[in-house]
Structure formats: structure tokens, C-alpha cells
Short mmCIF file of C-alpha atoms and ligand atoms in Angstrom, two decimals:
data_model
loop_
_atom_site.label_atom_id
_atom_site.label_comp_id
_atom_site.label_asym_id
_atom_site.label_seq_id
_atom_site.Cartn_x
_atom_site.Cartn_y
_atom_site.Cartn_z
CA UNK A 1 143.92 127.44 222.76
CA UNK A 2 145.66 127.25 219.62
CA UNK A 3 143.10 128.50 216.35
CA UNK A 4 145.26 127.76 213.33
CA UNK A 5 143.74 125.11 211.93
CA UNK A 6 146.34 124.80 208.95
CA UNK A 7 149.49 126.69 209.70
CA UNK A 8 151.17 124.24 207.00
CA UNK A 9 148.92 125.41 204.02
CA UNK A 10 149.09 128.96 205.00
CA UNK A 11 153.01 128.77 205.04
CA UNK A 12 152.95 126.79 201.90
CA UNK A 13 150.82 129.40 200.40
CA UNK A 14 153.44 132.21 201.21
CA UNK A 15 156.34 130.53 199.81
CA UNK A 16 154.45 130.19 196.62
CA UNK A 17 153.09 133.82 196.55
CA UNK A 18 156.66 135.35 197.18
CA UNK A 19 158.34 133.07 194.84
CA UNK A 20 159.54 134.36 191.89
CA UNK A 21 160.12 130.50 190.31
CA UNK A 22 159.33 127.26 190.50
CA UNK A 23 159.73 125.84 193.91
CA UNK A 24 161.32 122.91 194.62
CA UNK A 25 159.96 119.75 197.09
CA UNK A 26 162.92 119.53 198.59
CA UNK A 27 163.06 122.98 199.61
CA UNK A 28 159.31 122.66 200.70
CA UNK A 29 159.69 119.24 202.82
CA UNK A 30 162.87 121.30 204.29
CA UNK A 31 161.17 124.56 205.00
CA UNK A 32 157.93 123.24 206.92
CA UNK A 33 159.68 120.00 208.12
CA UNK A 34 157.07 117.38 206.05
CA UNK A 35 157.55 114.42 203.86
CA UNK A 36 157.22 115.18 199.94
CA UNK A 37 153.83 112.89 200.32
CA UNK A 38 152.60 115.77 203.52
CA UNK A 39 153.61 118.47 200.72
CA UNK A 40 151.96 116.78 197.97
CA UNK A 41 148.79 116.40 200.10
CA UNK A 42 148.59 119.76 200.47
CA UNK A 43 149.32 120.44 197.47
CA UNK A 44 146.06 118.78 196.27
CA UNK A 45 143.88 120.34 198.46
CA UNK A 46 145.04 124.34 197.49
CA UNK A 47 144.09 122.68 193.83
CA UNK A 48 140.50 122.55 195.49
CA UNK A 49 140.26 126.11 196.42
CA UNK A 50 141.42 127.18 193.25
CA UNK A 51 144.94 127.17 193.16
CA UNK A 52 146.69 125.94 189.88
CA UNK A 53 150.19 124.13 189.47
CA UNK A 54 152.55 123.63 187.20
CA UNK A 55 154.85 120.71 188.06
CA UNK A 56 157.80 120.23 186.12
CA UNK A 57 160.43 117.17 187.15
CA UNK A 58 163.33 117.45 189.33
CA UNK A 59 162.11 121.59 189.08
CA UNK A 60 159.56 121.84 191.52
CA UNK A 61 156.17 123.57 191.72
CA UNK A 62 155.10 126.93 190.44
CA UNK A 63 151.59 128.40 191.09
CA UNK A 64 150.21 129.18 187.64
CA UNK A 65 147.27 130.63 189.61
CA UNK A 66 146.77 132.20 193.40
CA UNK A 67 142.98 132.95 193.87
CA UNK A 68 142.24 135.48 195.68
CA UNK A 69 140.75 134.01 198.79
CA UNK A 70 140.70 135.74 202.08
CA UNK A 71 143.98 134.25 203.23
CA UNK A 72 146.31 135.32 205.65
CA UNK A 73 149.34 135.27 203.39
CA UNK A 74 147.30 136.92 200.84
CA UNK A 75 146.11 139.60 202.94
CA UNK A 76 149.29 140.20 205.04
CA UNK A 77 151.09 142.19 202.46
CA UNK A 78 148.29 144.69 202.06
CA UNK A 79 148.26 145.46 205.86
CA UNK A 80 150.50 148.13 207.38
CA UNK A 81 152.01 147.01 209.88
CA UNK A 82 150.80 149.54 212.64
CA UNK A 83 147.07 148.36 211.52
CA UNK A 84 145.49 146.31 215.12
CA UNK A 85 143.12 144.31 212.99
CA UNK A 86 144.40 141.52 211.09
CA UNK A 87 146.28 139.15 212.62
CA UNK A 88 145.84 136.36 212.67
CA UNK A 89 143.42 135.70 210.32
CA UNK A 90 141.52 132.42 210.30
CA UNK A 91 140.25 131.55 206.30
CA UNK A 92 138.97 128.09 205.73
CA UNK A 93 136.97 127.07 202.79
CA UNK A 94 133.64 126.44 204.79
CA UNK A 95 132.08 127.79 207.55
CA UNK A 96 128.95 128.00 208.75
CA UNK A 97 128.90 131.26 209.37
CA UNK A 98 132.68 133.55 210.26
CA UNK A 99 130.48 135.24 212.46
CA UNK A 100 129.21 132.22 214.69
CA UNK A 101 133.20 131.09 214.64
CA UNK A 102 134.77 134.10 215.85
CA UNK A 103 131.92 134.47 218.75
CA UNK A 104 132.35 130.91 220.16
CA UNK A 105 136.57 131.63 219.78
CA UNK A 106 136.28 134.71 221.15
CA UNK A 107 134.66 133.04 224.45
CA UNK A 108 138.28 130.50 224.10
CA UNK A 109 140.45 134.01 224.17
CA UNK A 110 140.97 134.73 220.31
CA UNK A 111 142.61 137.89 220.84
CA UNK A 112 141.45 141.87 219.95
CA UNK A 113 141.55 142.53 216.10
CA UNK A 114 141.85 139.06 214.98
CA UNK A 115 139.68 138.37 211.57
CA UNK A 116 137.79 134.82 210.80
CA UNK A 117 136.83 134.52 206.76
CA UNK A 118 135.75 131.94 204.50
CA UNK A 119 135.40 131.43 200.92
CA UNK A 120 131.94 130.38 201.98
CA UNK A 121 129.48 130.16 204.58
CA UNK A 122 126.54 127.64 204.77
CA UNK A 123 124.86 129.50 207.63
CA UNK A 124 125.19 133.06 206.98
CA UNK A 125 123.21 134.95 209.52
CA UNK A 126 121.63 138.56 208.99
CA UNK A 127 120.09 140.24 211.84
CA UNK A 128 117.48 138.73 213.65
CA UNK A 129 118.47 135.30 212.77
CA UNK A 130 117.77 135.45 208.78
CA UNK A 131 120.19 133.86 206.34
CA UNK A 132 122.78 135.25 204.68
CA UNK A 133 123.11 134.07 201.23
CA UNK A 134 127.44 133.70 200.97
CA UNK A 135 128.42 131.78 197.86
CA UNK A 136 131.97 131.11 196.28
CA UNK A 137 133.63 134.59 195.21
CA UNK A 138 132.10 137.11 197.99
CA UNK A 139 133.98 138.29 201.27
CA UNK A 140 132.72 137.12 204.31
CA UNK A 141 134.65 138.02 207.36
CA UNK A 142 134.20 138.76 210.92
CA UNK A 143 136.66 140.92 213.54
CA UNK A 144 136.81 140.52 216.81
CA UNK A 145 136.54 143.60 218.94
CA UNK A 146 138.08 143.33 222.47
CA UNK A 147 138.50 147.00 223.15
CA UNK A 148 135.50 147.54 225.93
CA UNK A 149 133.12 150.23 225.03
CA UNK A 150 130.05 151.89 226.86
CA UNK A 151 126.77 149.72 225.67
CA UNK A 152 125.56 153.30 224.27
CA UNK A 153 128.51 153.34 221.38
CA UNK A 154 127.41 150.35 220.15
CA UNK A 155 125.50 151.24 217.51
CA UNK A 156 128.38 153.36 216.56
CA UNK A 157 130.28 150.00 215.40
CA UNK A 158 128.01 148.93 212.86
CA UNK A 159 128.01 152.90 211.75
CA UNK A 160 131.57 152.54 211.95
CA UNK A 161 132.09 149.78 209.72
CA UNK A 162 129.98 150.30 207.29
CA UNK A 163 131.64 153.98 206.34
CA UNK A 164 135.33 151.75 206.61
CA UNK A 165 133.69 149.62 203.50
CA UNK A 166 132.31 152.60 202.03
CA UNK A 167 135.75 154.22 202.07
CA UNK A 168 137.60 151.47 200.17
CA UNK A 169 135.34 150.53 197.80
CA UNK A 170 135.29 154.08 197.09
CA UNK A 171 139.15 153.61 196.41
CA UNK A 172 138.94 151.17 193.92
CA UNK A 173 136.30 152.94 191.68
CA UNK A 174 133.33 151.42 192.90
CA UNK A 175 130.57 153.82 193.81
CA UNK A 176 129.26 152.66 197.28
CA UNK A 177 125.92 154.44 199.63
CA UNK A 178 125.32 153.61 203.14
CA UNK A 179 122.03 152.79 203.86
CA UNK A 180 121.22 153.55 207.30
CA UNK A 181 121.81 151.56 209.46
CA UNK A 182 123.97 148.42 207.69
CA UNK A 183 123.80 148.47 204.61
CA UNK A 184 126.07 149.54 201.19
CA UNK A 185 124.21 150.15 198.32
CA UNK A 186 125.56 150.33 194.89
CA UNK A 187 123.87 151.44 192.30
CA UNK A 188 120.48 151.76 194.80
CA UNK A 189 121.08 147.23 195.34
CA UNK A 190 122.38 146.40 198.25
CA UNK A 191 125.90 144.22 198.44
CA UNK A 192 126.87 144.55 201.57
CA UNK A 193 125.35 143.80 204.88
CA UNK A 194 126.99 144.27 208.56
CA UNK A 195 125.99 142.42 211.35
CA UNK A 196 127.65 143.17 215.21
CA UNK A 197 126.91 140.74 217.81
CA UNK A 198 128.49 141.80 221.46
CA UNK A 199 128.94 140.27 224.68
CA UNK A 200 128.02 142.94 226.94
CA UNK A 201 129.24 142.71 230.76
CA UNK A 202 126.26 145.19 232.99
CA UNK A 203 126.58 149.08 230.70
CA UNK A 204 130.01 147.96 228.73
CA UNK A 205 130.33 145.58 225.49
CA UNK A 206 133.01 143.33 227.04
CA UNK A 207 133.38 141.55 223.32
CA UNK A 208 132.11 142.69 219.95
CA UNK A 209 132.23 140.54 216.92
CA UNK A 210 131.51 142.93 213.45
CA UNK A 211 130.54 140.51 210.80
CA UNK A 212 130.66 142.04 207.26
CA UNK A 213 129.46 140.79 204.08
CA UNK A 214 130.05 141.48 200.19
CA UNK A 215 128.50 140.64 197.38
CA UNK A 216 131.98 140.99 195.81
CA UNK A 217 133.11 138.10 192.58
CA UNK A 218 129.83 136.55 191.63
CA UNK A 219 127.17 137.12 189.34
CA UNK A 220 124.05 138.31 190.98
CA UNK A 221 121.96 135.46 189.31
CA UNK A 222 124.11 133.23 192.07
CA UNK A 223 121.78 135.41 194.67
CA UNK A 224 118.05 133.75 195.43
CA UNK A 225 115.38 135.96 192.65
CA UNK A 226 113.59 136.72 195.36
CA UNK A 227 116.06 139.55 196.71
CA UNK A 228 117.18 140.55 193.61
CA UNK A 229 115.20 143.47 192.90
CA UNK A 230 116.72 144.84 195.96
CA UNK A 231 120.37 143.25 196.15
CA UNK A 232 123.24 142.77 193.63
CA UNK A 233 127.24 141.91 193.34
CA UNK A 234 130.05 144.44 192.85
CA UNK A 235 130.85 142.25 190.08
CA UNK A 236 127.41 142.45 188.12
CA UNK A 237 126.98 146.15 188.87
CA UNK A 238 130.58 147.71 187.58
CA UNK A 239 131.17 144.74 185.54
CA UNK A 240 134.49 144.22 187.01
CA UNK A 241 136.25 141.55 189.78
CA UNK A 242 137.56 143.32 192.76
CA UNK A 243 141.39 142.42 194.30
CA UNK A 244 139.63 140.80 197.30
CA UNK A 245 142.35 140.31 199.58
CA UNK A 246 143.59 143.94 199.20
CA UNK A 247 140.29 145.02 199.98
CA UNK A 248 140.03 142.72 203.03
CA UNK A 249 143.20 144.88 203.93
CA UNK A 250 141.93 148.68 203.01
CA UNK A 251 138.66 148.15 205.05
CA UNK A 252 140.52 147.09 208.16
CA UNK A 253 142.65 149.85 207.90
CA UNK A 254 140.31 152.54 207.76
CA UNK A 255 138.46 150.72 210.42
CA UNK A 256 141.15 150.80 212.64
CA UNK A 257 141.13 154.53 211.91
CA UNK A 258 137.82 154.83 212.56
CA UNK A 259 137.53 152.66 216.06
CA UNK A 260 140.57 154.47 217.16
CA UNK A 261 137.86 157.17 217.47
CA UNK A 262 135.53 155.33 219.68
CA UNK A 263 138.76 154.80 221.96
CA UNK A 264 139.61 157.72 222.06
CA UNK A 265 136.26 158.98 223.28
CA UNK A 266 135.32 160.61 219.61
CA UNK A 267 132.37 158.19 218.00
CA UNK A 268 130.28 158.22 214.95
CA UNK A 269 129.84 162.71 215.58
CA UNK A 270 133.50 163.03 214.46
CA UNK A 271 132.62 161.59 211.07
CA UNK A 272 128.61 162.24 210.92
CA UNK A 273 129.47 164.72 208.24
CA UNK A 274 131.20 162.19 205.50
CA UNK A 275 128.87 159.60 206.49
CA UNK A 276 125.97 161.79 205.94
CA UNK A 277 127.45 162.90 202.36
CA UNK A 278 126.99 159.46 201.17
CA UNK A 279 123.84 157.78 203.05
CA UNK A 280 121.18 157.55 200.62
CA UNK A 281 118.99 157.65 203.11
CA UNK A 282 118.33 161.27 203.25
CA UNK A 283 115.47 162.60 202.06
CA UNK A 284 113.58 159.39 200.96
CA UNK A 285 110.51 157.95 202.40
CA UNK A 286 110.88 155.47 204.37
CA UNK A 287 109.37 152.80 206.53
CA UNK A 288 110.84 151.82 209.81
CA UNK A 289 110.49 148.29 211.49
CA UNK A 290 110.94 149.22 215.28
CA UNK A 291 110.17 146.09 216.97
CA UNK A 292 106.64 144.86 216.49
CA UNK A 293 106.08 149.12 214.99
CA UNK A 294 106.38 150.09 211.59
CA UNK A 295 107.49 153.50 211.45
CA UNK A 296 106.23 155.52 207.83
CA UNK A 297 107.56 159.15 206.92
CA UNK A 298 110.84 160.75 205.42
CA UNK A 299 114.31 159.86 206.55
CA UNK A 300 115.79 164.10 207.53
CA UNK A 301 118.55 163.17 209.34
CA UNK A 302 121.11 161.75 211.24
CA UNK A 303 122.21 162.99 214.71
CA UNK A 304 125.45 162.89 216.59
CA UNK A 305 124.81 159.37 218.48
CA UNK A 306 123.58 157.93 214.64
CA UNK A 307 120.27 157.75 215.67
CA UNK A 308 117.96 158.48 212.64
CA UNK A 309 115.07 161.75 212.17
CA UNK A 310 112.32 161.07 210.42
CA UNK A 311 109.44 162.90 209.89
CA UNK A 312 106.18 161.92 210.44
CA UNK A 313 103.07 162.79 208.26
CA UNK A 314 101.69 165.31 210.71
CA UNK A 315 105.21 166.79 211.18
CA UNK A 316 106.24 165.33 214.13
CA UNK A 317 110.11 164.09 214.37
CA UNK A 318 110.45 161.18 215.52
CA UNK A 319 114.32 159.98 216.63
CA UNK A 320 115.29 155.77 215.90
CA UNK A 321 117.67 154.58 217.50
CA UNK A 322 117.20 151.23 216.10
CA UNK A 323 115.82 149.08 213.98
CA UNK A 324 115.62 148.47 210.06
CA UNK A 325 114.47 151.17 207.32
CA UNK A 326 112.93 149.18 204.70
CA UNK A 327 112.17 151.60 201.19
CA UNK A 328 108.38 151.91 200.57
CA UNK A 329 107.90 150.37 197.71
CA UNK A 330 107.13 153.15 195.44
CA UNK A 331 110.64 154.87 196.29
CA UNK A 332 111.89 151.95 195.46
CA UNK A 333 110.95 151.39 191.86
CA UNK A 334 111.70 154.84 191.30
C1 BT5 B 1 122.51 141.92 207.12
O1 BT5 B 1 121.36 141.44 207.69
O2 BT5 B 1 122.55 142.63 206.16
C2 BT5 B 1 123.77 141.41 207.80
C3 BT5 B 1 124.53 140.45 206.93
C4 BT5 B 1 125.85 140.07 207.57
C5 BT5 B 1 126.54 138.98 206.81
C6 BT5 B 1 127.93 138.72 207.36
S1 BT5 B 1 128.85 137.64 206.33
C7 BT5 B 1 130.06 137.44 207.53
C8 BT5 B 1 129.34 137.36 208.86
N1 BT5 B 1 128.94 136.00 209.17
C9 BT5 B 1 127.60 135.88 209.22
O3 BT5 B 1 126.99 134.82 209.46
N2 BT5 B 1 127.02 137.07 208.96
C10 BT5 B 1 128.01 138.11 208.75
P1 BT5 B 1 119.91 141.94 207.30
O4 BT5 B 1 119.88 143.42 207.18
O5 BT5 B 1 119.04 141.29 208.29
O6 BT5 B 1 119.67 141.37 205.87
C11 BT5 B 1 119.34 140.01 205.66
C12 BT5 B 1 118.40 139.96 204.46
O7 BT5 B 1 119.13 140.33 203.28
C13 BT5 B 1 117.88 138.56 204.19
O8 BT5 B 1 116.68 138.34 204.85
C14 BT5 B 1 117.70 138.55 202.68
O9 BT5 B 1 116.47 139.16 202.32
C15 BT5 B 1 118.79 139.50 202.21
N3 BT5 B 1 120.00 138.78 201.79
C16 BT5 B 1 120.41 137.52 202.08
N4 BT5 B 1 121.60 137.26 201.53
C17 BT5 B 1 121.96 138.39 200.86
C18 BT5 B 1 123.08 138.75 200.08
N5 BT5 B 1 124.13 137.92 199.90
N6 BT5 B 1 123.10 139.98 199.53
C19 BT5 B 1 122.08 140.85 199.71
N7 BT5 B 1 121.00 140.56 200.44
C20 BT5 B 1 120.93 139.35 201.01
#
């Protein structure tokens, strides 16, 4: 099955980026074999996502303004080459949700490392089928795992990924926590959730699908009030607009880094001492949805599988291998 959907406008989206000039129809037509009226079409619909022209006659085009959507043209120069996540990548303006796209691909044969984004989804999913608020200016993206694991490591993708975003955010200045088990926090808000859905064939994941989330170019008065006490944007936190496409591009590299460990039989205990030095978790009291359970005491530790200690009132330890840890509330207004 063939899963570009627009190879023309990702082409045409190159030729701009890499130009140093104006660029001329006829070149264009000529290059991607269309008619100036294809071209021009195409032209009008970048203007939709953002793009801006500047058409001067018998000159050609030059793009006044590239956003910085999760394209692959945009993306591609960020990614060394030796990186196995990547390419392709799938952007389109809508989706319901990148992660629903790249499961129901994946079942078509999308292959291993391949990335669906959008600049937004209408059906966002969190875990256990809530919604995942994803306007205009965050990064929502999903990679397709095809590298079979034991149904044990599991968990360790989600662990994985979220120290991967942890690490480049951390590159560009902004000050990121992992809150166990999906979550990055900054400044104690979370803007970033991870969500893996797998395929699992008998004890192995046969496909995973990592979906990752970011609060990244939007004010956090874009996010519904009821969350915000508890969730924010990059942008309204450090007051700044992240580079989102060379972001896109860190993350995957370190997570190629860091699921090169799962392959090679290393998991989460080869890095449970960085990830440990910046979970917030530590420490805090916490309550722990486990099922149909809630789970009250203090969050001690993390062990080598990721599982998380915490410590019950009477002193009992009790080990989760699952679940959510929601903040009691008066931890939370701390
Ligand atoms: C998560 O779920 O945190 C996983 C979110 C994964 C989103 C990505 S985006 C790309 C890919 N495609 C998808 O459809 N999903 C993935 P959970 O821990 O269950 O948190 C969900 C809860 O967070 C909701 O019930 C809201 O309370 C809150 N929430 C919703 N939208 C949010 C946002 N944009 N930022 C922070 N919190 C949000």
C-alpha cells in the first residue's frame, strides 16, 4: 500500500525550504511534472497551513514564511542519517488522532520507525480512551515500533520515550520532569503525555505504536480550564516558541538510542539512574489508580523493570507495575 498522501506538496515544500531565491513555475511544473494550474493549487493550500508567498512576475515564488509544521522536508534535515525512526513521515493538517492512523497503517505494513503527525488532531486519545486536547501549534506524533519485544518490556517503551523527550527538551533550555509513568512536567504542569498501544502476538508485542504529545506553540488558555491547574504549554511556561521540527528530530534520535537498548537486551535498568534524577515523583505522596484500587502513600522508588515503590501508611511497600499516580491534592497546591 502506498501512504503518501501528498508526495507533490511535500516535494514542493523542499524545493522552497532549500531555495535560496525565488523559484520559478517553470522550474516547479518541470521538477514534479504538473501544470502551472497543479502548482498553483498547491500553492494555495500550503497558504492554508501557514505558509506565506511572495509572487513576483515572470520571477517565480519565494516563501516569505515556512511554519514549522511536523513535515517531512522540515524534519529530514534535523535527522542523522543512521537514526531508524523517521522515515517516512506522514504530516497532514487533520487527523483524528496520529495514533489511531499509524495503528490501522501499521495493520496495511507501514514499515518499523515510520512517524504519522499532524498539525492537529480532532480525536486525541489519552489512556483509557479519554481525549486528548491537540490544537494548532503542539506536536502530535506517533512511531511505529516493529522491532518484537517480550510483552514484559513493554512498559519499558512508554519509560523509554518519555526520558527521549525529557532529553531534548532539556537541550533546548526547557526544564522538563518525568512523572511516572507518562508524563513531562514543566514547571510541576504537565505538557506532555505518552500513550503506547501494541499488538501483541501470545508473550511478544508483534507491533507497538508510541504516541507522544506536546503542549509545545500555544498559549495554555487554548487548553479546556478545567485541566489547567494541572497542565500547561512549553510556550506559556518559558515564554518562548520551540523549533518544532528540530525537536521532532532530537527526540527520535535519542529514542533510537534508547530502544537500541531494549534490542539489545538492556531496558529501562541501563538508564534507571538518569531517569530517576529527574522524575518528580520521588518522594511525594501520591495516590495510585490500579484498576478499580486507589493506591495512597509516598512514591520511594523506582526499580529495575520501572515498576514503582510506594510506601504504604503502615510501612508496607507496595510494587506498581501499572497504572496512573494522580498527586493528592494537597501536594499538589503546594
Ligand atoms: C496521556 O493520557 O497523557 C496520553 C496522551 C497522548 C497524546 C498523544 S498525541 C499523539 C498521539 N495520538 C493520540 O491520539 N494520542 C497520542 P492520560 O494520562 O490518560 O491523560 C489524559 C488526560 O489529560 C485527560 O483526561 C485530560 O484531563 C488531560 N489532558 C487532555 N488534553 C491535554 C493536553 N493537551 N495537555 C495536558 N493534559 C491534557
Amino acid at each position: 500500500m502506498n501512504f503518501e498522501e501528498n508526495p507533490v506538496r511535500d516535494r514542493l515544500v523542499e524545493m522552497f525550504a532549500k531555495a535560496s531565491g525565488p523559484v520559478s513555475g517553470e522550474e516547479m511544473s518541470h521538477t514534479l511534472g504538473l501544470s502551472r494550474t497543479a502548482i498553483w493549487k498547491q500553492i494555495k493550500s500550503l497558504e492554508q497551513v501557514g505558509f506565506v508567498f511572495a509572487a513576483s512576475p515572470r520571477v517565480g515564488y519565494r516563501a516569505v514564511t515556512i511554519p514549522d509544521e511536523l513535515m517531512a522536508p522540515l524534519v529530514d534535515p534535523h535527522l542523522p542519517l543512521a537514526v531508524a525512526f523517521g522515515r517516512p513521515l506522514f504530516w497532514a493538517a487533520e487527523r483524528a488522532s496520529t495514533n489511531a492512523t499509524a495503528l490501522d497503517w501499521a495493520a496495511k505494513g507501514l514499515p518499523h520507525g515510520a512517524v504519522v503527525t499532524a498539525a492537529v488532531q480532532t480525536g486525541g486519545k489519552g489512556r483509557r480512551e479519554r481525549s486528548w486536547v491537540s490544537p494548532q501549534g503542539g506536536m502530535w506524533f506517533s512511531v511505529l515500533i516493529r522491532q518484537p519485544c517480550a510483552l514484559n518490556q513493554a512498559p519499558d517503551l512508554t519509560l523509554l520515550a518519555s526520558l527521549a523527550v525529557r532529553r531534548a527538551l532539556a537541550e533546548i533550555g526547557v526544564p522538563a520532569d518525568i512523572k511516572w509513568p507518562n508524563d513531562i512536567l514543566v514547571a510541576g504542569k504537565k505538557v506532555c503525555g505518552i500513550l503506547a498501544q501494541m499488538r501483541a502476538d501470545g508473550e511478544w508485542v508483534d507491533h507497538a505504536v508510541i504516541g507522544i504529545g506536546i503542549n509545545a506553540n500555544f498559549p495554555e488558555e487554548r487548553l479546556p480550564a478545567d485541566i489547567r491547574h494541572r497542565a500547561t504549554t512549553i510556550f506559556s511556561a518559558c515564554g518562548f516558541a520551540i523549533e518544532r521540527p528540530r525537536v521532532l528530530a532530537t527526540i527520535l534520535t535519542e529514542l533510537d538510542k534508547l530502544y537500541r537498548l531494549l534490542a539489545s537486551g538492556e531496558g529501562f535498568a541501563s538508564v534507571r539512574g538518569e531517569w530517576l534524577a529527574h522524575c518528580e515523583t520521588m518522594g511525594r505522596s501520591v495516590e495510585v489508580a490500579v484498576g478499580n484500587e486507589i493506591v495512597r502513600g509516598t512514591a520511594i522508588d523506582v526499580d529495575d523493570q520501572g515498576s514503582l515503590l510506594v510506601k504504604l501508611a503502615h510501612g508496607d511497600v507496595r510494587r506498581l507495575h501499572s497504572g496512573e499516580v494522580l498527586f493528592s491534592e494537597s501536594e499538589h497546591l503546594r
